[in-house]
Amino acid sequence: MSAKKVVLVTGSDLAEAAIGMLEDYELVFAGRQPTENQLIALCQQHNPVAILVRYGKITASVMDAAPALKVISKHGSGIDVIDVEAAVARGIMVRAATGANAAAVSEHAWALILACAKSIIPLDRRLREGHWDKSTHKSLELEGKTLGLIGLGAIGSRVAKIAGAFGMKVLAYDPYAATVPPGCERVDVLEDFLAQADVVSLHCPLTPQNRGMINAVTLAQCKPGAILVNTARGGLIDDAALAAALKGGALRWAALDSFNSEPLTTPHIWERVENVILSPHVGGVSDASYVKMGTAAAANILQVVQDSSQTETAY
């Protein structure tokens, strides 16, 4: 049995650069989509000093199965899969690779915005079916339109910057942002914000306070024919309300990269909604971000495990 301290990776792989950073530790890989019971069993078997979170949820029961656990390090920025309150109560540090996937997610958000505005998916399908829609199709031109961003962290700020190249007006709703980027206008009332935005893009973390913030009430406040894009967290949206708004024509399109229940398997609510684009929570996954997230998560582990002065939970 190895004498090295153990780092449990809740996934089947990790960037080589990150593995190299953790060469003094034994890495145990939990495999794809590990269950809570599987994670508990691995913690009981290996007693890791750190958990590097790629997939699955880190619950209080998982933490209790690893008495040596010092840090839970997220391979990415979203920590809603970690029971932070339980970690704090147990003196376990929580770290996130903040900003490591900002470029990838912001690019994916724009890919979805453009796919919606230009009807890329249905045009491709119809052309393959033998239809030539040049004389009947009209796409949505983004120049002069208003982009509304909910959340102005590293990702939202990058999305705002790119909007300038399209000649769009940018509004931001973020009660927690101290400043807004140049060329971006803050709107403090959500109803006023939604009424003005031609495109609404979500870039905020999921919290108990904002869960289901996109619901029947807020969707009714949206500008008629607006586009909604979510590359943040599925829990921000009331699925039934959004499906109704799309089917009823209140919204032009929606594009979703994150879902209330993952992995999304059939049957699901979106199967018969024609004006929604789906992607399997891959916005933050690119060749470069895979390395950046892995090395940032590894660095966060080393900082806590090797530095006894690290006593405060930080994200």
Tab-separated table of C-alpha atoms in Angstrom:
chain	number	residue	atom	x	y	z
A	1	MET	CA	0.000	0.000	0.000
A	2	SER	CA	1.331	3.453	-0.914
A	3	ALA	CA	2.649	5.642	1.891
A	4	LYS	CA	1.621	8.735	-0.038
A	5	LYS	CA	-1.337	10.812	1.066
A	6	VAL	CA	-4.360	10.360	-1.172
A	7	VAL	CA	-6.184	12.814	-3.423
A	8	LEU	CA	-9.558	11.497	-4.581
A	9	VAL	CA	-10.526	12.696	-8.075
A	10	THR	CA	-14.261	12.405	-8.729
A	11	GLY	CA	-13.801	11.608	-12.387
A	12	SER	CA	-11.889	9.261	-14.663
A	13	ASP	CA	-9.164	11.614	-15.864
A	14	LEU	CA	-7.159	14.750	-15.125
A	15	ALA	CA	-4.841	16.919	-17.205
A	16	GLU	CA	-1.264	15.619	-17.294
A	17	ALA	CA	0.004	18.958	-16.006
A	18	ALA	CA	-2.257	18.675	-12.968
A	19	ILE	CA	-1.193	15.076	-12.368
A	20	GLY	CA	2.418	16.249	-12.439
A	21	MET	CA	1.698	18.917	-9.833
A	22	LEU	CA	0.277	16.236	-7.539
A	23	GLU	CA	3.093	13.728	-8.069
A	24	ASP	CA	3.789	13.525	-4.329
A	25	TYR	CA	0.252	12.235	-3.733
A	26	GLU	CA	-1.514	9.044	-4.669
A	27	LEU	CA	-4.354	9.862	-7.050
A	28	VAL	CA	-7.466	7.715	-6.832
A	29	PHE	CA	-9.955	8.169	-9.677
A	30	ALA	CA	-13.618	7.559	-8.888
A	31	GLY	CA	-14.702	7.072	-12.510
A	32	ARG	CA	-17.363	8.838	-14.532
A	33	GLN	CA	-20.452	10.095	-12.668
A	34	PRO	CA	-19.700	8.496	-9.273
A	35	THR	CA	-22.631	8.057	-6.904
A	36	GLU	CA	-22.674	9.194	-3.296
A	37	ASN	CA	-22.322	5.608	-2.086
A	38	GLN	CA	-19.336	5.026	-4.360
A	39	LEU	CA	-17.641	8.179	-3.074
A	40	ILE	CA	-18.319	7.197	0.529
A	41	ALA	CA	-16.786	3.766	-0.083
A	42	LEU	CA	-13.683	5.263	-1.710
A	43	CYS	CA	-13.277	7.735	1.144
A	44	GLN	CA	-13.571	4.950	3.699
A	45	GLN	CA	-11.009	2.898	1.805
A	46	HIS	CA	-8.436	5.611	1.076
A	47	ASN	CA	-9.097	8.413	3.627
A	48	PRO	CA	-8.062	11.220	1.248
A	49	VAL	CA	-6.616	14.534	2.413
A	50	ALA	CA	-8.233	16.219	-0.591
A	51	ILE	CA	-11.100	15.670	-2.984
A	52	LEU	CA	-10.731	17.141	-6.465
A	53	VAL	CA	-14.296	17.473	-7.713
A	54	ARG	CA	-15.034	16.851	-11.374
A	55	TYR	CA	-18.383	15.045	-11.203
A	56	GLY	CA	-20.836	13.979	-8.526
A	57	LYS	CA	-21.892	15.680	-5.304
A	58	ILE	CA	-19.832	16.037	-2.159
A	59	THR	CA	-22.240	15.632	0.737
A	60	ALA	CA	-21.755	15.656	4.485
A	61	SER	CA	-21.772	11.850	4.425
A	62	VAL	CA	-18.903	11.807	1.941
A	63	MET	CA	-16.933	14.206	4.140
A	64	ASP	CA	-17.573	12.141	7.259
A	65	ALA	CA	-16.142	9.086	5.504
A	66	ALA	CA	-12.751	10.829	5.186
A	67	PRO	CA	-11.431	11.922	8.613
A	68	ALA	CA	-8.178	13.205	7.063
A	69	LEU	CA	-9.987	15.462	4.577
A	70	LYS	CA	-8.617	19.015	4.549
A	71	VAL	CA	-9.812	20.511	1.277
A	72	ILE	CA	-12.456	20.039	-1.402
A	73	SER	CA	-11.194	21.584	-4.634
A	74	LYS	CA	-13.569	22.150	-7.567
A	75	HIS	CA	-12.403	21.467	-11.114
A	76	GLY	CA	-14.232	24.600	-12.293
A	77	SER	CA	-16.011	27.539	-10.716
A	78	GLY	CA	-19.420	26.210	-9.629
A	79	ILE	CA	-19.451	24.876	-6.070
A	80	ASP	CA	-23.180	24.134	-5.808
A	81	VAL	CA	-22.353	20.395	-5.928
A	82	ILE	CA	-20.493	20.767	-2.615
A	83	ASP	CA	-22.281	21.047	0.729
A	84	VAL	CA	-20.318	24.134	1.742
A	85	GLU	CA	-22.157	24.546	5.040
A	86	ALA	CA	-21.212	21.000	6.037
A	87	ALA	CA	-17.608	21.602	5.000
A	88	VAL	CA	-17.370	24.779	7.068
A	89	ALA	CA	-18.818	22.992	10.091
A	90	ARG	CA	-16.109	20.339	9.773
A	91	GLY	CA	-13.233	22.743	9.217
A	92	ILE	CA	-12.753	21.562	5.633
A	93	MET	CA	-11.615	24.185	3.133
A	94	VAL	CA	-13.556	24.643	-0.122
A	95	ARG	CA	-11.771	26.026	-3.166
A	96	ALA	CA	-12.848	26.734	-6.757
A	97	ALA	CA	-10.842	27.219	-9.948
A	98	THR	CA	-12.370	30.660	-10.411
A	99	GLY	CA	-11.965	32.046	-13.921
A	100	ALA	CA	-10.156	28.980	-15.274
A	101	ASN	CA	-12.958	28.196	-17.727
A	102	ALA	CA	-14.135	31.769	-18.347
A	103	ALA	CA	-12.933	31.874	-21.951
A	104	ALA	CA	-14.498	28.515	-22.803
A	105	VAL	CA	-17.879	29.282	-21.220
A	106	SER	CA	-18.118	32.768	-22.695
A	107	GLU	CA	-17.327	31.408	-26.167
A	108	HIS	CA	-19.965	28.708	-25.741
A	109	ALA	CA	-22.502	31.290	-24.606
A	110	TRP	CA	-21.883	33.256	-27.781
A	111	ALA	CA	-22.101	30.112	-29.906
A	112	LEU	CA	-25.555	29.504	-28.431
A	113	ILE	CA	-26.644	33.139	-28.770
A	114	LEU	CA	-25.674	33.147	-32.442
A	115	ALA	CA	-27.232	29.742	-33.100
A	116	CYS	CA	-30.515	31.080	-31.706
A	117	ALA	CA	-30.398	34.456	-33.448
A	118	LYS	CA	-29.524	32.914	-36.810
A	119	SER	CA	-31.726	29.778	-36.504
A	120	ILE	CA	-28.716	27.605	-37.341
A	121	ILE	CA	-30.191	24.300	-36.139
A	122	PRO	CA	-33.544	24.411	-37.999
A	123	LEU	CA	-31.952	25.820	-41.162
A	124	ASP	CA	-29.437	22.985	-41.204
A	125	ARG	CA	-32.177	20.413	-40.656
A	126	ARG	CA	-34.464	21.817	-43.334
A	127	LEU	CA	-31.683	22.087	-45.892
A	128	ARG	CA	-30.822	18.431	-45.320
A	129	GLU	CA	-34.514	17.659	-45.864
A	130	GLY	CA	-34.420	19.381	-49.251
A	131	HIS	CA	-35.811	22.831	-48.380
A	132	TRP	CA	-34.198	26.051	-49.657
A	133	ASP	CA	-35.462	28.761	-47.284
A	134	LYS	CA	-33.539	31.750	-48.636
A	135	SER	CA	-36.650	33.603	-49.793
A	136	THR	CA	-38.624	33.060	-46.588
A	137	HIS	CA	-36.140	33.131	-43.705
A	138	LYS	CA	-35.208	36.227	-41.725
A	139	SER	CA	-32.696	35.933	-38.899
A	140	LEU	CA	-32.352	38.246	-35.910
A	141	GLU	CA	-29.643	40.874	-36.442
A	142	LEU	CA	-27.783	41.560	-33.201
A	143	GLU	CA	-26.404	44.998	-34.023
A	144	GLY	CA	-28.384	47.569	-32.079
A	145	LYS	CA	-30.066	44.931	-29.925
A	146	THR	CA	-29.739	44.735	-26.134
A	147	LEU	CA	-27.869	41.960	-24.356
A	148	GLY	CA	-28.849	41.440	-20.724
A	149	LEU	CA	-26.385	39.666	-18.443
A	150	ILE	CA	-27.409	38.168	-15.114
A	151	GLY	CA	-24.086	37.848	-13.320
A	152	LEU	CA	-20.916	39.852	-13.922
A	153	GLY	CA	-18.146	37.549	-12.774
A	154	ALA	CA	-15.246	36.448	-14.941
A	155	ILE	CA	-17.556	34.824	-17.495
A	156	GLY	CA	-20.242	37.501	-17.659
A	157	SER	CA	-17.610	40.203	-18.053
A	158	ARG	CA	-16.056	38.381	-21.026
A	159	VAL	CA	-19.467	37.953	-22.646
A	160	ALA	CA	-20.061	41.690	-22.195
A	161	LYS	CA	-16.749	42.538	-23.851
A	162	ILE	CA	-17.523	40.389	-26.890
A	163	ALA	CA	-20.931	42.057	-27.265
A	164	GLY	CA	-19.168	45.272	-28.202
A	165	ALA	CA	-17.933	43.683	-31.420
A	166	PHE	CA	-21.548	43.081	-32.430
A	167	GLY	CA	-22.594	46.650	-31.693
A	168	MET	CA	-24.962	45.598	-28.929
A	169	LYS	CA	-26.062	47.569	-25.893
A	170	VAL	CA	-25.189	45.663	-22.716
A	171	LEU	CA	-27.229	45.688	-19.507
A	172	ALA	CA	-26.193	43.919	-16.319
A	173	TYR	CA	-28.170	42.689	-13.348
A	174	ASP	CA	-25.895	41.665	-10.487
A	175	PRO	CA	-26.704	42.842	-6.946
A	176	TYR	CA	-23.274	41.672	-5.770
A	177	ALA	CA	-21.024	43.285	-8.385
A	178	ALA	CA	-19.019	46.211	-7.013
A	179	THR	CA	-18.335	47.576	-10.501
A	180	VAL	CA	-19.481	46.972	-14.062
A	181	PRO	CA	-17.227	46.682	-17.131
A	182	PRO	CA	-16.838	49.644	-19.501
A	183	GLY	CA	-19.713	49.870	-21.953
A	184	CYS	CA	-22.037	48.015	-19.596
A	185	GLU	CA	-25.031	49.597	-17.852
A	186	ARG	CA	-26.200	48.332	-14.462
A	187	VAL	CA	-29.933	47.822	-13.915
A	188	ASP	CA	-30.881	47.176	-10.295
A	189	VAL	CA	-34.504	46.098	-10.781
A	190	LEU	CA	-34.878	42.674	-12.415
A	191	GLU	CA	-38.270	43.491	-13.941
A	192	ASP	CA	-36.860	46.594	-15.664
A	193	PHE	CA	-33.834	44.615	-16.829
A	194	LEU	CA	-35.889	41.810	-18.382
A	195	ALA	CA	-38.233	44.223	-20.135
A	196	GLN	CA	-35.326	45.739	-22.081
A	197	ALA	CA	-33.207	42.729	-23.054
A	198	ASP	CA	-33.472	41.098	-26.481
A	199	VAL	CA	-31.062	38.405	-25.280
A	200	VAL	CA	-30.824	37.305	-21.634
A	201	SER	CA	-27.719	35.313	-20.713
A	202	LEU	CA	-27.256	33.724	-17.280
A	203	HIS	CA	-23.803	33.808	-15.653
A	204	CYS	CA	-24.453	33.744	-11.907
A	205	PRO	CA	-23.775	30.991	-9.368
A	206	LEU	CA	-26.718	28.986	-8.069
A	207	THR	CA	-27.726	29.911	-4.524
A	208	PRO	CA	-30.774	29.194	-2.362
A	209	GLN	CA	-31.842	32.793	-2.977
A	210	ASN	CA	-31.829	32.670	-6.794
A	211	ARG	CA	-32.957	29.089	-7.400
A	212	GLY	CA	-35.812	29.200	-9.918
A	213	MET	CA	-35.356	32.926	-10.567
A	214	ILE	CA	-36.390	32.373	-14.191
A	215	ASN	CA	-39.997	31.354	-13.611
A	216	ALA	CA	-43.505	32.096	-14.857
A	217	VAL	CA	-43.473	35.557	-13.261
A	218	THR	CA	-40.078	36.677	-14.546
A	219	LEU	CA	-40.613	35.124	-17.972
A	220	ALA	CA	-43.805	37.178	-18.306
A	221	GLN	CA	-41.658	40.262	-17.686
A	222	CYS	CA	-39.311	39.439	-20.575
A	223	LYS	CA	-39.383	41.384	-23.808
A	224	PRO	CA	-41.628	39.568	-26.316
A	225	GLY	CA	-39.554	37.377	-28.611
A	226	ALA	CA	-36.466	37.460	-26.396
A	227	ILE	CA	-33.752	34.798	-26.414
A	228	LEU	CA	-32.694	33.108	-23.161
A	229	VAL	CA	-29.293	31.418	-22.824
A	230	ASN	CA	-28.145	29.486	-19.761
A	231	THR	CA	-24.509	28.415	-19.455
A	232	ALA	CA	-24.622	28.752	-15.658
A	233	ARG	CA	-26.714	26.321	-13.597
A	234	GLY	CA	-29.946	24.540	-14.469
A	235	GLY	CA	-31.438	25.251	-11.061
A	236	LEU	CA	-31.790	28.919	-11.986
A	237	ILE	CA	-34.703	28.002	-14.269
A	238	ASP	CA	-38.197	26.638	-13.680
A	239	ASP	CA	-38.237	24.164	-16.573
A	240	ALA	CA	-42.016	23.901	-16.889
A	241	ALA	CA	-42.411	27.678	-17.021
A	242	LEU	CA	-39.699	28.048	-19.667
A	243	ALA	CA	-41.122	25.239	-21.793
A	244	ALA	CA	-44.537	26.921	-21.682
A	245	ALA	CA	-43.054	30.291	-22.670
A	246	LEU	CA	-41.250	28.716	-25.626
A	247	LYS	CA	-44.237	26.717	-26.831
A	248	GLY	CA	-46.525	29.727	-26.447
A	249	GLY	CA	-44.229	32.011	-28.434
A	250	ALA	CA	-43.429	34.420	-25.612
A	251	LEU	CA	-39.739	33.692	-26.200
A	252	ARG	CA	-38.124	33.310	-29.609
A	253	TRP	CA	-35.505	30.757	-28.560
A	254	ALA	CA	-33.716	29.344	-25.559
A	255	ALA	CA	-30.384	27.544	-25.348
A	256	LEU	CA	-29.437	25.459	-22.331
A	257	ASP	CA	-26.066	24.000	-21.361
A	258	SER	CA	-27.029	23.097	-17.796
A	259	PHE	CA	-30.013	21.293	-16.338
A	260	ASN	CA	-31.880	20.740	-13.089
A	261	SER	CA	-31.063	17.037	-13.269
A	262	GLU	CA	-27.847	15.796	-14.854
A	263	PRO	CA	-27.089	13.842	-16.881
A	264	LEU	CA	-30.200	14.710	-18.897
A	265	THR	CA	-31.771	11.470	-20.072
A	266	THR	CA	-34.893	10.684	-22.066
A	267	PRO	CA	-37.727	11.175	-21.589
A	268	HIS	CA	-37.335	14.827	-20.647
A	269	ILE	CA	-39.320	18.040	-20.890
A	270	TRP	CA	-37.376	19.452	-23.854
A	271	GLU	CA	-37.908	16.572	-26.286
A	272	ARG	CA	-40.850	18.182	-28.068
A	273	VAL	CA	-39.865	21.831	-27.661
A	274	GLU	CA	-38.617	22.819	-31.104
A	275	ASN	CA	-37.206	26.250	-30.271
A	276	VAL	CA	-34.666	25.189	-27.670
A	277	ILE	CA	-31.026	24.218	-28.251
A	278	LEU	CA	-29.445	21.764	-25.818
A	279	SER	CA	-25.821	20.934	-25.049
A	280	PRO	CA	-24.608	18.506	-22.346
A	281	HIS	CA	-23.000	20.942	-19.877
A	282	VAL	CA	-19.864	21.279	-21.994
A	283	GLY	CA	-19.588	25.067	-22.028
A	284	GLY	CA	-16.578	25.027	-19.734
A	285	VAL	CA	-14.869	22.127	-21.477
A	286	SER	CA	-12.232	22.990	-24.055
A	287	ASP	CA	-8.710	21.804	-24.793
A	288	ALA	CA	-7.266	24.776	-22.907
A	289	SER	CA	-9.777	25.033	-20.060
A	290	TYR	CA	-9.329	21.331	-19.242
A	291	VAL	CA	-5.705	22.068	-18.424
A	292	LYS	CA	-6.406	25.392	-16.699
A	293	MET	CA	-9.138	23.956	-14.481
A	294	GLY	CA	-7.045	20.927	-13.581
A	295	THR	CA	-3.930	22.883	-12.686
A	296	ALA	CA	-5.894	25.503	-10.751
A	297	ALA	CA	-7.687	22.781	-8.770
A	298	ALA	CA	-4.358	21.062	-8.078
A	299	ALA	CA	-2.760	24.351	-6.997
A	300	ASN	CA	-5.630	24.970	-4.579
A	301	ILE	CA	-5.095	21.537	-3.033
A	302	LEU	CA	-1.369	22.102	-2.599
A	303	GLN	CA	-1.941	25.528	-1.080
A	304	VAL	CA	-4.208	24.142	1.631
A	305	VAL	CA	-2.539	20.807	2.340
A	306	GLN	CA	0.974	22.261	2.452
A	307	ASP	CA	0.085	25.463	4.314
A	308	SER	CA	-1.291	24.964	7.806
A	309	SER	CA	-2.208	28.663	7.998
A	310	GLN	CA	-5.060	28.107	5.514
A	311	THR	CA	-8.007	28.214	7.891
A	312	GLU	CA	-10.739	30.073	6.014
A	313	THR	CA	-13.152	28.707	3.458
A	314	ALA	CA	-12.707	30.576	0.180
A	315	TYR	CA	-14.103	30.196	-3.279
